[in-house]
Coordinates of C-alpha atoms in Angstrom, one line a residue:
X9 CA 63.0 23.3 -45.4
X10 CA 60.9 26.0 -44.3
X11 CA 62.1 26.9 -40.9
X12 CA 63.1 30.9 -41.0
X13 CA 63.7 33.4 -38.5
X14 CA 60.6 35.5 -39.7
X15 CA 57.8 32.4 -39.1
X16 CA 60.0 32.0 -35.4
X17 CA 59.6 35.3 -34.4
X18 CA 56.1 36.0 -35.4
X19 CA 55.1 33.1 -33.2
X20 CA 57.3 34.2 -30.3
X21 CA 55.8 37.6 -30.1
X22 CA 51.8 36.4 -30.9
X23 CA 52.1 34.9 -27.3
X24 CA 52.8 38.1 -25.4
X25 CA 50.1 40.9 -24.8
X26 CA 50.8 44.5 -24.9
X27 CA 50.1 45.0 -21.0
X28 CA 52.3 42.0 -19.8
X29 CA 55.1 44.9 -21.2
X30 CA 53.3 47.7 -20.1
X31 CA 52.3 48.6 -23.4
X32 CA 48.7 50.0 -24.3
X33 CA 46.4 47.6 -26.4
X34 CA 44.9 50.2 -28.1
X35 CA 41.1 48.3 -28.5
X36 CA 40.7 45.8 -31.4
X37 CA 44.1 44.8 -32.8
X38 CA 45.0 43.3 -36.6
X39 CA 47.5 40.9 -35.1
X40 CA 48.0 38.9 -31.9
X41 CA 50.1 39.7 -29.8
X42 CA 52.9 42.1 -29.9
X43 CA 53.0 44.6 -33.1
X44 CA 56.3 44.4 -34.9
X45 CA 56.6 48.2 -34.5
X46 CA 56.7 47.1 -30.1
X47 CA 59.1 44.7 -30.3
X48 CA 61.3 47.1 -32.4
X49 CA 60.7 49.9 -29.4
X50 CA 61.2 47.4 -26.4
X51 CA 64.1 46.3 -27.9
X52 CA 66.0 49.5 -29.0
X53 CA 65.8 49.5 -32.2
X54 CA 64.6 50.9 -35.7
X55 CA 61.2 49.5 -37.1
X56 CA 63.6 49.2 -40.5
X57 CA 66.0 46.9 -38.1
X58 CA 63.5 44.8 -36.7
X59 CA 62.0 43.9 -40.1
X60 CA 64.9 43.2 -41.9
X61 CA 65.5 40.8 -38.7
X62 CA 62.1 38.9 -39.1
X63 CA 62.4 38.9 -42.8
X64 CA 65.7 36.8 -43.0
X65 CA 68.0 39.6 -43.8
X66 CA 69.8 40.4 -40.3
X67 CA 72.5 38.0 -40.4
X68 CA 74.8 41.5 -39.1
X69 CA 72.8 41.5 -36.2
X70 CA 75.2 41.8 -32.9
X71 CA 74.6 39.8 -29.9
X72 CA 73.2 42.5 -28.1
X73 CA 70.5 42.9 -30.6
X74 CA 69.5 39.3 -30.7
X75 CA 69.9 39.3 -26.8
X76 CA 67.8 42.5 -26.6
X77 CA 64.8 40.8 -29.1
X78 CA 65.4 37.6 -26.9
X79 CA 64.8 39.5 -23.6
X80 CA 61.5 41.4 -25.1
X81 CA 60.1 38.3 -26.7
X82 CA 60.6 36.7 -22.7
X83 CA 62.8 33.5 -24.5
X84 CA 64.6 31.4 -22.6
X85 CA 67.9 30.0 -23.5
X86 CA 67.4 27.7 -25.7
X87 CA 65.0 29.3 -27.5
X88 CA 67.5 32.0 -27.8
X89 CA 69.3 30.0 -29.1
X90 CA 67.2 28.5 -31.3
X91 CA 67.3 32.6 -32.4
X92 CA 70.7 33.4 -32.9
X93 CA 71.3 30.1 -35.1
X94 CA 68.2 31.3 -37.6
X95 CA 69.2 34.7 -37.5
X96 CA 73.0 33.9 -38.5
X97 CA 73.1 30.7 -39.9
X98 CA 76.2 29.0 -40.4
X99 CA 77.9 27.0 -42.7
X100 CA 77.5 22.9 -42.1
X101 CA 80.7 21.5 -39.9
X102 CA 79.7 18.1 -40.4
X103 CA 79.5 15.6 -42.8
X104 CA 75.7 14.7 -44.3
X105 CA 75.7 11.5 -42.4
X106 CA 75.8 13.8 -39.2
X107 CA 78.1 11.7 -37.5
X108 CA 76.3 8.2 -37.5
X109 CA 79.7 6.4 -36.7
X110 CA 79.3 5.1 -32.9
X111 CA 82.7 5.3 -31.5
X112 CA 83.8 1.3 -30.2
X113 CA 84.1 2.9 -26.3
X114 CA 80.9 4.3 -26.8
X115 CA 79.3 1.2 -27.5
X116 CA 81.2 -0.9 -24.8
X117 CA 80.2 1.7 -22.5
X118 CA 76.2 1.0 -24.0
X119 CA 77.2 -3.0 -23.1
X120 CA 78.5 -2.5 -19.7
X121 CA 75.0 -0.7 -18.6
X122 CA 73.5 -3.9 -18.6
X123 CA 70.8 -3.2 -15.8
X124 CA 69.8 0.5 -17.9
X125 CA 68.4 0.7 -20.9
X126 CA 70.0 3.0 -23.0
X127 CA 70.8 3.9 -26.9
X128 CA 72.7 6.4 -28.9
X129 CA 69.9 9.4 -30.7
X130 CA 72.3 11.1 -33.8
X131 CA 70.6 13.5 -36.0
X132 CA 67.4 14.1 -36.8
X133 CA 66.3 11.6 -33.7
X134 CA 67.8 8.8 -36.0
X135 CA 68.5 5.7 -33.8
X136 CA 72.2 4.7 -33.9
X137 CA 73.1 1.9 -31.5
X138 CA 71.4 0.6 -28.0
X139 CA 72.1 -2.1 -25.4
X140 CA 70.3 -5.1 -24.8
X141 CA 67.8 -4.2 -22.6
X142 CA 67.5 -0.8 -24.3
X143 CA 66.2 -3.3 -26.7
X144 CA 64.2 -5.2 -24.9
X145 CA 62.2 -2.1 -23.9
X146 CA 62.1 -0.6 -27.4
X147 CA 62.5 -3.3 -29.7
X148 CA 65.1 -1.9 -32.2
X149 CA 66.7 -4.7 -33.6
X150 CA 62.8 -5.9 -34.9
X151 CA 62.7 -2.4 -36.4
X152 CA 64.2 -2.0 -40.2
X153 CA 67.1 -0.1 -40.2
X154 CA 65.9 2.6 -42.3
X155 CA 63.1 3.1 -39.8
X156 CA 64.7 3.7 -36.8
X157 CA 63.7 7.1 -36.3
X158 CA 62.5 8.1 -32.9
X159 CA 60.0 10.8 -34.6
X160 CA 59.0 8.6 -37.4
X161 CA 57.9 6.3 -35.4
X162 CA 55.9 8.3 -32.9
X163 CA 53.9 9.9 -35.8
X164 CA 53.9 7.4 -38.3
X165 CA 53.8 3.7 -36.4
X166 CA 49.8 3.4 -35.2
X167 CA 51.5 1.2 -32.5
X168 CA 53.2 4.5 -30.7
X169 CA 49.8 5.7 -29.1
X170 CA 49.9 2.8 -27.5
X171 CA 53.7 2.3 -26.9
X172 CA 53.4 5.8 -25.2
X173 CA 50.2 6.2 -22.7
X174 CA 51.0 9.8 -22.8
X175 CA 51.8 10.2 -26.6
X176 CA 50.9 14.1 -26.9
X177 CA 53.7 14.7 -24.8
X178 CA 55.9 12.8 -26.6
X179 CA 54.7 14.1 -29.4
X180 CA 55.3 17.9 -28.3
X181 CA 58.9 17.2 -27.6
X182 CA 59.7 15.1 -30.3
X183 CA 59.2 18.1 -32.4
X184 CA 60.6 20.4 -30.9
X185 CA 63.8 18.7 -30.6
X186 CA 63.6 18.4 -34.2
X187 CA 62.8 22.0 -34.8
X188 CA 65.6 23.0 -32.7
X189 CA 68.2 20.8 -35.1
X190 CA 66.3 22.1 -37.9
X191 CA 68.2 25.7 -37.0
X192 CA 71.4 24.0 -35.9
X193 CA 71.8 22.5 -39.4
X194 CA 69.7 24.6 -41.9
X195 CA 71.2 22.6 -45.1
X196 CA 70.3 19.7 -44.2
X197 CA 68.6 17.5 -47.0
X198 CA 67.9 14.8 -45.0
X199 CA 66.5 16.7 -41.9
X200 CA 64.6 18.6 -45.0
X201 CA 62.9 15.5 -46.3
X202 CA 62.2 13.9 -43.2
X203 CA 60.0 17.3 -42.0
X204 CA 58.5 16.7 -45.2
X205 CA 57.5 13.1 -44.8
X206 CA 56.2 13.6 -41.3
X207 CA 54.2 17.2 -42.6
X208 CA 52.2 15.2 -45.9
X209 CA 52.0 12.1 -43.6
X210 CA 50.6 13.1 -39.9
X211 CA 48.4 16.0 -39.5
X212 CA 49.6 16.1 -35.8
X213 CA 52.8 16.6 -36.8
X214 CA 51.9 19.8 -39.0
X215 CA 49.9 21.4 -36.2
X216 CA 52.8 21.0 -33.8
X217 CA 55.8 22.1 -36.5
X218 CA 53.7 24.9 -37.2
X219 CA 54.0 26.1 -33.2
X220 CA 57.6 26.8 -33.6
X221 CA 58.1 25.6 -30.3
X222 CA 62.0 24.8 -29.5
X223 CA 63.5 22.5 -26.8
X224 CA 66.7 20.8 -25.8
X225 CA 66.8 17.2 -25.1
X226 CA 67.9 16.6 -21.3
X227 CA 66.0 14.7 -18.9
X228 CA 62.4 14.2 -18.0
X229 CA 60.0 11.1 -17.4
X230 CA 58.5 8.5 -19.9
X231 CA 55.7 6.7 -19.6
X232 CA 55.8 3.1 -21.7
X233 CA 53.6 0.6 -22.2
X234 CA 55.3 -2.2 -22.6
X235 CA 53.8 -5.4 -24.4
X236 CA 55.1 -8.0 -22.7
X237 CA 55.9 -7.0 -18.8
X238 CA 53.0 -3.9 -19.4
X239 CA 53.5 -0.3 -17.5
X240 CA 57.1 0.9 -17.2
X241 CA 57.8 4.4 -15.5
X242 CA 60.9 6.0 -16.2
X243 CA 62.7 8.9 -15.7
X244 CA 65.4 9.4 -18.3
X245 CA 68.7 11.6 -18.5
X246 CA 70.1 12.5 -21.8
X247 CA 74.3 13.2 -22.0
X248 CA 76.1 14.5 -24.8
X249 CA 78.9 12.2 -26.1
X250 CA 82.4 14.3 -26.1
X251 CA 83.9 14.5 -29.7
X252 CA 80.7 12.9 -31.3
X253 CA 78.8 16.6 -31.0
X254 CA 75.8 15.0 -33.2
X255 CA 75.5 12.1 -30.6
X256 CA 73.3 11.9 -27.3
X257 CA 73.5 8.6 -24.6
X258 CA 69.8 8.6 -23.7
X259 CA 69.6 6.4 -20.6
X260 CA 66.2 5.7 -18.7
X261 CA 66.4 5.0 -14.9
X262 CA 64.0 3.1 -12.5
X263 CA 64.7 3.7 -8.4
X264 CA 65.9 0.8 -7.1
X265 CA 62.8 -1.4 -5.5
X266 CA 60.1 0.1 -7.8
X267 CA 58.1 -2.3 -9.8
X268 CA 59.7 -0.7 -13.1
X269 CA 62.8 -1.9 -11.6
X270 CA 61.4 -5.3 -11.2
X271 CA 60.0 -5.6 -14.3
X272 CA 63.2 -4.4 -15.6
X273 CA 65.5 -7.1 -14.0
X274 CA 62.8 -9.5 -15.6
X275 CA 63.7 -8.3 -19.1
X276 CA 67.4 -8.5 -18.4
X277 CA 66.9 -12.2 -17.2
X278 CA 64.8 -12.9 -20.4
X279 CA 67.4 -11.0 -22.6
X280 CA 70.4 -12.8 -21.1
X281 CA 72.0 -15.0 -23.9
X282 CA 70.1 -18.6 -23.4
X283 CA 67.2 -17.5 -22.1
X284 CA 63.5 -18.3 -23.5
X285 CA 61.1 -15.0 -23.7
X286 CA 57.5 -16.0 -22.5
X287 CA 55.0 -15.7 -25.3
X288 CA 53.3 -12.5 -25.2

């Protein structure tokens, strides 16, 4: 899977200009942005270093090197990161499943948010388990198994433009979520093919994997059409499930009153066991 520390850095530093680091520009430049021979200065170290760094072959490099090439290339955390995980790349802890096993409390704690929609994300944005109105919003349990994939579905279901009136931004942080587990888990085949797939199948997928752009998964807002009940507008808070470190409780929240909420408590009334869903 191509995802190296080289292709990384050489996008981090073709977004900075010599004078935003008080550096000279020196006229008509070969490359944009920063030179390699800059970063190497601004960061206190040898030209020799700095390449051996880009081209794959700094996995020595201290802390305070990696902190120092974080601090000129104006990263933020998780993009650093992102840096120190491709620059020293460590051996697979987990199994190849990546942890797909939903623990029994985790899922009675999925049933007992019955007015939230809200599901389980494992590895590589796979879908692992949900609640019933999580699936009333999203639909999973209509979805084959093998395709419940949060990123293959926004760039390979022609339905997700739709789905998600403000799909670009999905888009944009759907990879790079994915991007930064590519560099968590380097070896992974799975997280290898599926990059693949989404590269020879959606040309907006290539343009974004090919920004190197790098994001955690925390909280935010999210726009859905929804096809039965129409505009939903949530914001959403992602929490880590402890001992499941593959596993993230993505929950999506609607203030009290609002007509998402409304709309919501109509869902949960047609979801309730019993209950008739009005044609579409």
């Amino acid at each position: 899977m191509e995802n190296t520390v080289g292709d990384f850095l050489r996008s981090r530093r073709a977004r900075i200009q010599p004078e935003e680091v008080g550096l000279p520009s020196h006229g008509r430049r070969r490359v944009q942005g920063l030179r390699r021979e800059e970063v190497a200065q601004l960061a206190g170290v040898s030209v020799d270093y700095y390449v051996r760094l880009e081209q794959g072959r700094g996995g020595s490099a201290s802390d305070a090197v990696l902190a120092a090439v974080a601090r000129v290339l104006r990263l933020d955390d998780v993009e650093a990161a992102h840096l120190r995980a491709l620059a020293r790349p460590a051996r697979p802890a987990t199994t190849a499943g990546g942890g797909r096993a939903v623990r029994e409390g985790t899922r009675l704690l999925l049933d007992l948010m019955a007015g939230v929609p809200a599901f389980v994300l494992g590895r590589r944005m796979d879908v692992l388990a949900w609640n019933a109105l999580g699936d009333a919003v999203q639909g999973y349990s209509a979805t084959p198994p093998d395709r419940r994939n949060a990123a293959r579905y926004a760039f390979l279901d022609p339905a997700a433009r739709e789905f998600y009136p403000q799909w670009d931004a999905v888009a944009a942080e759907t990879v790079a979520y994915l991007r930064l587990d590519a560099g968590r888990h380097p070896e992974d085949a799975k997280l290898a093919a599926l990059v693949g797939e989404l590269s020879v199948r959606s040309e907006d997928f290539r343009r974004l994997w090919a920004d190197h752009l790098v994001k955690q998964k925390t909280h935010g807002v999210k726009l859905i059409h929804h096809p039965l009940v129409g505009e939903l507008d949530f914001g959403y808070e992602t929490l880590s499930v402890n001992g499941s470190p593959d596993q993230l409780l993505v929950a999506y929240t609607a203030p009290p009153g609002s007509p998402t909420a409304q709309k919501l408590a109509m869902l949960a009334s047609w979801t309730a066991p019993g209950a008739r869903v009005p044609a579409e």
